[in-house]
Coordinates of C-alpha atoms and ligand atoms in Angstrom, one line a residue:
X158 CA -16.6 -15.3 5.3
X159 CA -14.1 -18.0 5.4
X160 CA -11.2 -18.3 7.2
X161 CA -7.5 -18.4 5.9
X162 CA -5.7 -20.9 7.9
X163 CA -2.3 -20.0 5.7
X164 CA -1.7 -16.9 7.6
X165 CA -3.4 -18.0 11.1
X166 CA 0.0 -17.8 12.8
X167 CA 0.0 -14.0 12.0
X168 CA -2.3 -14.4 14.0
X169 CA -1.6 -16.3 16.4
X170 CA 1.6 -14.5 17.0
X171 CA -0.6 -11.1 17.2
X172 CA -2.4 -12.6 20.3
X173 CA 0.9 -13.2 22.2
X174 CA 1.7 -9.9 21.1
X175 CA -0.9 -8.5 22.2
X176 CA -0.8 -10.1 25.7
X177 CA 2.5 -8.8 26.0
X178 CA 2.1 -5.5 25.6
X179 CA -1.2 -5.1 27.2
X180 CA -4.4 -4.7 25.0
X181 CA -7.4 -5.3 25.6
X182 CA -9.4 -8.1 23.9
X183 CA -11.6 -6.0 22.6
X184 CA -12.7 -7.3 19.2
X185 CA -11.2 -4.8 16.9
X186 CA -11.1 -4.8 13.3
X187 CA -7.1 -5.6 13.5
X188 CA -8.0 -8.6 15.5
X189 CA -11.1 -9.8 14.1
X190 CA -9.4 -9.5 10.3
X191 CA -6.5 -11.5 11.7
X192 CA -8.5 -14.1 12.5
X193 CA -9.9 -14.6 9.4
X194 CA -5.9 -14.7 8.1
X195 CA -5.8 -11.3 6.7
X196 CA -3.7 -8.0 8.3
X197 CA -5.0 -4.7 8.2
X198 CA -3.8 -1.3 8.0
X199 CA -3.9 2.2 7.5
X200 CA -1.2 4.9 5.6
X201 CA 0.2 6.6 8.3
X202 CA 1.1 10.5 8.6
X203 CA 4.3 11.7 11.1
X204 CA 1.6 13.6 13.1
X205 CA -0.2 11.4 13.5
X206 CA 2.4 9.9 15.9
X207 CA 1.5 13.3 18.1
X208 CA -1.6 12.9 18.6
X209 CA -3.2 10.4 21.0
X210 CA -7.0 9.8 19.4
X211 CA -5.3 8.9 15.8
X212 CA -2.6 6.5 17.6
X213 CA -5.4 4.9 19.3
X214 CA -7.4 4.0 16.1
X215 CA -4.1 3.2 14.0
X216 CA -3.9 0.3 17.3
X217 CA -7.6 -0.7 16.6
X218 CA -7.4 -0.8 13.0
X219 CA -3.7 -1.9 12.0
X220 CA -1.4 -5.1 12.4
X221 CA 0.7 -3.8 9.1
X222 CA 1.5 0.2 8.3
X223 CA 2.8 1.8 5.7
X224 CA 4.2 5.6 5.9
X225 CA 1.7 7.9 4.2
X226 CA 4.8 10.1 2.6
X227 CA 8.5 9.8 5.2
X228 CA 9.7 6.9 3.4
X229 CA 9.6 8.9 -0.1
X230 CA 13.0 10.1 -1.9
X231 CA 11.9 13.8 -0.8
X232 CA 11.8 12.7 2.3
X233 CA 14.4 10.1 3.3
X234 CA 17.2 10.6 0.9
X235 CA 16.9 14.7 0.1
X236 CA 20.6 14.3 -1.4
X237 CA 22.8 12.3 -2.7
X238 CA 25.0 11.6 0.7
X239 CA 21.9 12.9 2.7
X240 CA 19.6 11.2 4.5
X241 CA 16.9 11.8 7.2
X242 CA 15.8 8.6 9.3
X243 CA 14.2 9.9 11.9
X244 CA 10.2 9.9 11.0
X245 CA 10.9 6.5 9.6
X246 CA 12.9 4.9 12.5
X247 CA 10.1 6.4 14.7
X248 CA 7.2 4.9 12.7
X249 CA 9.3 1.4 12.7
X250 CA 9.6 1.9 16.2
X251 CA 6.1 2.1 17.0
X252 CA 5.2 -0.9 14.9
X253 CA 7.5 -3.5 16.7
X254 CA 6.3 -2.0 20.1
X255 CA 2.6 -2.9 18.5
X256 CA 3.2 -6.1 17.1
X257 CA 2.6 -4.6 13.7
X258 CA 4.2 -5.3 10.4
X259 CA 5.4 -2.3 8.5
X260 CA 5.0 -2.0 4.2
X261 CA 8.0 0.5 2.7
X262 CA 6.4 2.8 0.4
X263 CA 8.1 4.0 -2.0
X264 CA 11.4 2.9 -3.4
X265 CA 10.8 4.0 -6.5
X266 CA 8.1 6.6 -8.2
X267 CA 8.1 9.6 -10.6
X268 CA 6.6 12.0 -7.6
X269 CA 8.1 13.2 -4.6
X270 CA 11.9 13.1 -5.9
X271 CA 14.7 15.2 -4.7
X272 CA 16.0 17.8 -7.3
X273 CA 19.7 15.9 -7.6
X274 CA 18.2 12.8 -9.5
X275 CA 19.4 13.6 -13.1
X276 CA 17.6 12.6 -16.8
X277 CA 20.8 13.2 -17.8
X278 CA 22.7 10.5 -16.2
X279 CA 24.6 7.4 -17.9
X280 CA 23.0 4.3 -16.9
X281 CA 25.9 3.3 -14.7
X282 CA 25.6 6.6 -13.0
X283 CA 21.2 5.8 -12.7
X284 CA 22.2 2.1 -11.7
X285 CA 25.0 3.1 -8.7
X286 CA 22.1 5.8 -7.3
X287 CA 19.2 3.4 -7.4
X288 CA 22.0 0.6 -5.8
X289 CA 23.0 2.7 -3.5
X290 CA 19.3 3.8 -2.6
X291 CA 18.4 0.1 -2.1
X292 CA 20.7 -0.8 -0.1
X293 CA 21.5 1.9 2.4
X294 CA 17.5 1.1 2.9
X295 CA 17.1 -1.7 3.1
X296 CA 20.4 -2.7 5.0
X297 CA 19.3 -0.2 7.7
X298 CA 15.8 -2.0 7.9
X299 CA 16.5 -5.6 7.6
X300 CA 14.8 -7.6 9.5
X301 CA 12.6 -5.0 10.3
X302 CA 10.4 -3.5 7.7
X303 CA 9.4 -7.0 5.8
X304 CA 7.7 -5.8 2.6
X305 CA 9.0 -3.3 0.2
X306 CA 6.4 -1.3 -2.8
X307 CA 9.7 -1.5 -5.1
X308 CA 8.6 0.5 -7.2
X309 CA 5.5 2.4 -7.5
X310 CA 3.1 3.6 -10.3
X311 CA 5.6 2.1 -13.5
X312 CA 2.6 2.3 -15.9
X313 CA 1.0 4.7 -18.0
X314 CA -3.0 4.3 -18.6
X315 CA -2.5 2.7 -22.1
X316 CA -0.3 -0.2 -20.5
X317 CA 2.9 1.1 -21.6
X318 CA 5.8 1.7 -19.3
X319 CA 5.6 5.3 -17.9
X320 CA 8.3 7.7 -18.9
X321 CA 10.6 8.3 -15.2
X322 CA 14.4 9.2 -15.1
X323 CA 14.9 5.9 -14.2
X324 CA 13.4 4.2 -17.7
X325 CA 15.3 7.1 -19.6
X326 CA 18.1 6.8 -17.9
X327 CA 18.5 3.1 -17.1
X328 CA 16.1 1.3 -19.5
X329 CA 13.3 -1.4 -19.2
X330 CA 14.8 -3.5 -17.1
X331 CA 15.3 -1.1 -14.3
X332 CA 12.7 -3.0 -12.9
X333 CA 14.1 -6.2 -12.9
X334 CA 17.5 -4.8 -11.6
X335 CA 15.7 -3.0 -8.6
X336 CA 13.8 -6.2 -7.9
X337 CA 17.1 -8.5 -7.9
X338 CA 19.1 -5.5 -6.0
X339 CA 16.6 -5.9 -3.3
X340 CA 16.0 -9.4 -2.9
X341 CA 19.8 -9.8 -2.5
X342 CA 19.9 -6.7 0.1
X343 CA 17.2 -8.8 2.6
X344 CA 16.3 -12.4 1.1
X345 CA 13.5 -12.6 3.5
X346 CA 11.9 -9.0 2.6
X347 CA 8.7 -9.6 0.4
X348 CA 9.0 -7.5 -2.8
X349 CA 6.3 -5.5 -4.5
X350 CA 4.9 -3.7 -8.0
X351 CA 2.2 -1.3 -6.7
X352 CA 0.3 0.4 -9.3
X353 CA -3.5 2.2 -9.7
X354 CA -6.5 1.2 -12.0
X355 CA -4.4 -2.2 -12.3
X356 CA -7.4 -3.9 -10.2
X357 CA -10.1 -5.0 -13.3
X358 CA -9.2 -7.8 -15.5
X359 CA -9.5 -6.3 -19.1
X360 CA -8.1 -3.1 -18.3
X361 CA -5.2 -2.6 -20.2
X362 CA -3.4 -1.9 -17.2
X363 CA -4.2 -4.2 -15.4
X364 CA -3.9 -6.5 -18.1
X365 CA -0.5 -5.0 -18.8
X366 CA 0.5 -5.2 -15.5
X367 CA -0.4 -9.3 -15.5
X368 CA 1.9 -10.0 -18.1
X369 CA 4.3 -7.9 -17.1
X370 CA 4.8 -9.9 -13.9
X371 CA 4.3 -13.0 -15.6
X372 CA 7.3 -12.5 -17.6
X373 CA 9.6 -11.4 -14.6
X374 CA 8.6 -14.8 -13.0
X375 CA 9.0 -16.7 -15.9
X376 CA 13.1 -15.1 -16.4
X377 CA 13.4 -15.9 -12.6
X378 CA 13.2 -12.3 -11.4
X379 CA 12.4 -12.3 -7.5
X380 CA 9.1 -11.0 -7.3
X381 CA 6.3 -11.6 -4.3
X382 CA 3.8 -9.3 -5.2
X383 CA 1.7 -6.6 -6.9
X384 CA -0.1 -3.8 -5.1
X385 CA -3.4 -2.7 -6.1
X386 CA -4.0 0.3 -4.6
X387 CA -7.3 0.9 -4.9
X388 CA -8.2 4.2 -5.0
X389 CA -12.0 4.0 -6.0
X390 CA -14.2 6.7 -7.3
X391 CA -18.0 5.9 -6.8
X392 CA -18.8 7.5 -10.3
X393 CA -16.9 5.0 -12.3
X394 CA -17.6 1.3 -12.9
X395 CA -17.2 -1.1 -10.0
X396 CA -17.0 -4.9 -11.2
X397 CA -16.5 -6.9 -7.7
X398 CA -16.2 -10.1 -10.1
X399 CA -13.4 -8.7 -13.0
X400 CA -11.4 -7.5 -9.5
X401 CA -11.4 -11.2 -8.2
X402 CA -10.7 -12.9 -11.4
X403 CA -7.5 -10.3 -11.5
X404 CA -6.8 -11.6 -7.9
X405 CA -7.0 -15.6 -9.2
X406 CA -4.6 -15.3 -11.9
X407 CA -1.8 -13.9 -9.9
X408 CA -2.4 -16.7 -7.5
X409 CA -2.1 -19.1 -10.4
X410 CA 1.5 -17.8 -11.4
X411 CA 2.5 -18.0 -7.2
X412 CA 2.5 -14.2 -6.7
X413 CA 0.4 -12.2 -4.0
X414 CA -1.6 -9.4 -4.0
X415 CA -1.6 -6.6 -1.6
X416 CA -4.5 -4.2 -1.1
X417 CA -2.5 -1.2 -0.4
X418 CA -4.3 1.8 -0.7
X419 CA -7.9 1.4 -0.6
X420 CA -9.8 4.6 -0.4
X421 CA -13.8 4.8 -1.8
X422 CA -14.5 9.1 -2.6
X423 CA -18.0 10.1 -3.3
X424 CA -19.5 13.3 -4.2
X425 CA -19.1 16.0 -1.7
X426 CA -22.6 17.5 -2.5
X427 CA -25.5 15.4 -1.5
X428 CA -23.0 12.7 -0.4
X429 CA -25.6 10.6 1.7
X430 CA -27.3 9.4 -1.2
X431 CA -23.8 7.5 -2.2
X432 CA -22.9 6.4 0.7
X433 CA -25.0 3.4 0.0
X434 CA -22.9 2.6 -3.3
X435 CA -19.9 3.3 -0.9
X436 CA -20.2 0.7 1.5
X437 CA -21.3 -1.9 -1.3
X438 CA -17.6 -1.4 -3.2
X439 CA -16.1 -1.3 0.4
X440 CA -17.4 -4.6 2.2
X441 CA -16.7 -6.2 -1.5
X442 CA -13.3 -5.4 -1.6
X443 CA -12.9 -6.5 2.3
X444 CA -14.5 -9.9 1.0
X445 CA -12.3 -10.3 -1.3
X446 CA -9.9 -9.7 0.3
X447 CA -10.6 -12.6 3.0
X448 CA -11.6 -15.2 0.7
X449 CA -8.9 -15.4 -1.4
X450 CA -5.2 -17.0 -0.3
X451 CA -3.0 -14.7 -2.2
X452 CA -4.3 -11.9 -0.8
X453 CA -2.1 -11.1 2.7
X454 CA -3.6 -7.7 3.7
X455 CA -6.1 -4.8 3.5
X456 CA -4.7 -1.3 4.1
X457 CA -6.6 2.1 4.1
X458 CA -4.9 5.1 2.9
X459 CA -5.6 6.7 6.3
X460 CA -8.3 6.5 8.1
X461 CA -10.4 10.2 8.8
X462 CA -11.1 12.8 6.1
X463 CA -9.9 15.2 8.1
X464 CA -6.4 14.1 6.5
X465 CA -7.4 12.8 2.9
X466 CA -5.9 13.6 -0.2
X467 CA -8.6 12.7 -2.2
X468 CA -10.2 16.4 -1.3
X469 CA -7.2 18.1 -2.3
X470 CA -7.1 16.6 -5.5
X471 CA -10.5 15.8 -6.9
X472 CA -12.0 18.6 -6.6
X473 CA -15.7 18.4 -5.3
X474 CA -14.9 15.0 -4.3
X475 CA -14.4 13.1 -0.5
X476 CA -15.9 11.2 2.2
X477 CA -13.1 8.5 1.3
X478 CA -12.5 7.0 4.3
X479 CA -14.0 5.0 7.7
X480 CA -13.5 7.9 10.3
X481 CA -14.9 11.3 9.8
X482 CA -13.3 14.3 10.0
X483 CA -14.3 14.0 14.0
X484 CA -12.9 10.9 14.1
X485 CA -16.2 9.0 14.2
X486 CA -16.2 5.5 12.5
X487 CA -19.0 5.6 9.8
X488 CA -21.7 3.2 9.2
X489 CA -19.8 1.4 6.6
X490 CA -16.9 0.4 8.9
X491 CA -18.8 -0.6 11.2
X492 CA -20.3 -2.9 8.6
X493 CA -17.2 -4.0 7.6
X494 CA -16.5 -5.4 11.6
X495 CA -20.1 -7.0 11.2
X496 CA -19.0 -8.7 8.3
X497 CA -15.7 -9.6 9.8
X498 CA -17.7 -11.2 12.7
X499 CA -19.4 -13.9 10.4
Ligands
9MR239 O1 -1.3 10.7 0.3 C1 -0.1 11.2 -0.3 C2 -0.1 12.7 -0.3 O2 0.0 13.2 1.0 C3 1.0 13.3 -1.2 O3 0.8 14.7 -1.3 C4 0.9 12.7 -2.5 C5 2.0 13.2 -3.5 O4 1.8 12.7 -4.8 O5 1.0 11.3 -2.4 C6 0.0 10.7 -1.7 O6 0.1 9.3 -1.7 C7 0.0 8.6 -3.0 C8 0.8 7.4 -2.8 O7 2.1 7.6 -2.4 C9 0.9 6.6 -4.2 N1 -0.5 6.4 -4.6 C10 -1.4 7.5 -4.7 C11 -1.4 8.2 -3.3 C12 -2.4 9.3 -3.3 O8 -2.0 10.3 -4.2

């Protein structure tokens, strides 16, 4: 694999970081994936925070995190002159004191809303909440938190814009207000459009999704990125070359792409006799990922089965991700540090 040299003072800056607070040199994946330009991470859960063997292999495995669920509406802004910090400020806090970059995840999404967001409101009243939302954020964070999933999941499977209280309230370009809101609330913060199935060129969602974000940059709307997130099912088509192709043409309009959710489920029942299909689709993606410039960083959506929602909500479906549910890193990660040793 080649190295990046655009992002080698990530690294670079991770190794003082590192001195200074102490690790040891260990290769790691965090480190080795540095030095190949690329950051790596995993969603993060508040227990997780508790508990000792998971903070040790969110250290090994992350120089970027994003919250798992805290930073969600639910969560963070349960009313409309209510909000609840602490499981954010705490996961902020235990980034900086580990050198790692944090993603915000979620702005914006049709899940995980409080009941006070109203279908019913004018769009002036839909454009002072989501205003208000922004920047009481991303005021409190600037500085700090330096990429932002804007909004999240804005796409039906057809390509259309999906249906949320904020595109029947506001309108289309609630998007590009967001987006503009943000960038003036922290210039510096690098803004994102995170979707699903948005990763093969020729899907009409992904497709969709391309000329979408070729049109905001084309009007001037400030936009850094797009998310894919990545959540892979064995069973379906895997097409390593469409994925990259997707990749190239956002680089040719100037806009990034972050892998932000990655997670590779397999049948629960006889589930050895995928895992071979499993590592292939992982250690693609991680080349990907590497090879191409516009690609900053690589982040698992958690790291042990014993915590993954893929169980939960495919039913008969699992083994998503590189720890097991006794925390033991699986063959395929530790392919994936071979790989990152090349
Ligand atoms: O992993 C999250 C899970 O704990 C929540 O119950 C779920 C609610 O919809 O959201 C999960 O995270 C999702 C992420 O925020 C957006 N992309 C899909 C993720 C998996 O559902």
């Amino acid at each position: 694999m080649i190295k990046k040299v655009a992002t080698l003072s990530i690294w670079l800056l991770s190794c003082v970081g590192a001195i200074s607070v102490g690790f040891s040199t260990k290769d790691t994946f965090r480190s080795l994936a540095l030095k190949k330009g690329i950051e790596t991470g995993v969603a993060v859960a508040v227990s997780d925070l508790n508990k000792e063997a998971h903070i040790n292999i969110i250290k090994e495995n992350s120089s970027i995190v994003v919250a798992e669920n805290c930073m969600k509406w639910q969560y963070i802004h349960p009313a409309e002159n209510k909000w609840y910090w602490k499981d954010v400020d705490d996961l902020v806090k235990f980034a900086e004191s580990n050198e790692m970059n944090v993603k915000f995840h979620t702005l914006f999404w049709h899940n995980q809303n409080p009941s006070f967001l109203s279908e019913k409101w004018s769009r002036e009243k839909a454009i002072a909440v989501m205003d208000d939302h922004i920047a009481t954020i991303m005021t409190r964070y600037k500085g700090r938190i330096k990429e932002y999933d804007v909004v999240n999941e804005m796409f039906d499977e057809d390509g259309s814009l999906r249906k949320t209280i904020w595109l029947n309230t506001i309108g289309e370009d609630y998007i590009e207000h967001a987006l503009i809101k943000a960038r003036e609330c922290d210039p510096k913060a690098k803004l994102y459009l995170n979707d699903y199935s948005n990763e093969t060129m020729g899907h009409p969602k992904a497709d969709a999704m391309f000329n979408f974000v070729k049109k905001l940059k084309e009007k001037g709307v400030p936009i850094d990125g797009v998310g894919f997130q990545l959540h892979i099912d064995t069973a379906y088509g895997f097409d390593a070359d469409r994925i990259r192709k997707n990749v190239k043409r956002y680089a040719d309009i100037g806009v990034l792409v972050s892998f932000s959710e990655v997670d590779v489920r397999i049948p629960q029942k006889n589930f050895e006799s995928h895992l071979a299909k499993q590592q292939k689709i992982y250690r693609d993606l991680l080349k990907i990922a590497v090879e191409e410039p516009n690609v900053p960083n690589f982040i698992m959506w958690g790291f042990t089965d014993a915590q993954s929602w893929v169980p939960y909500t495919f039913r008969g479906k699992g083994h998503a991700l590189p720890y097991d549910e006794k925390l033991n890193p699986k063959p395929f990660y530790e392919e994936m540090l071979k790989d990152l040793k090349k």
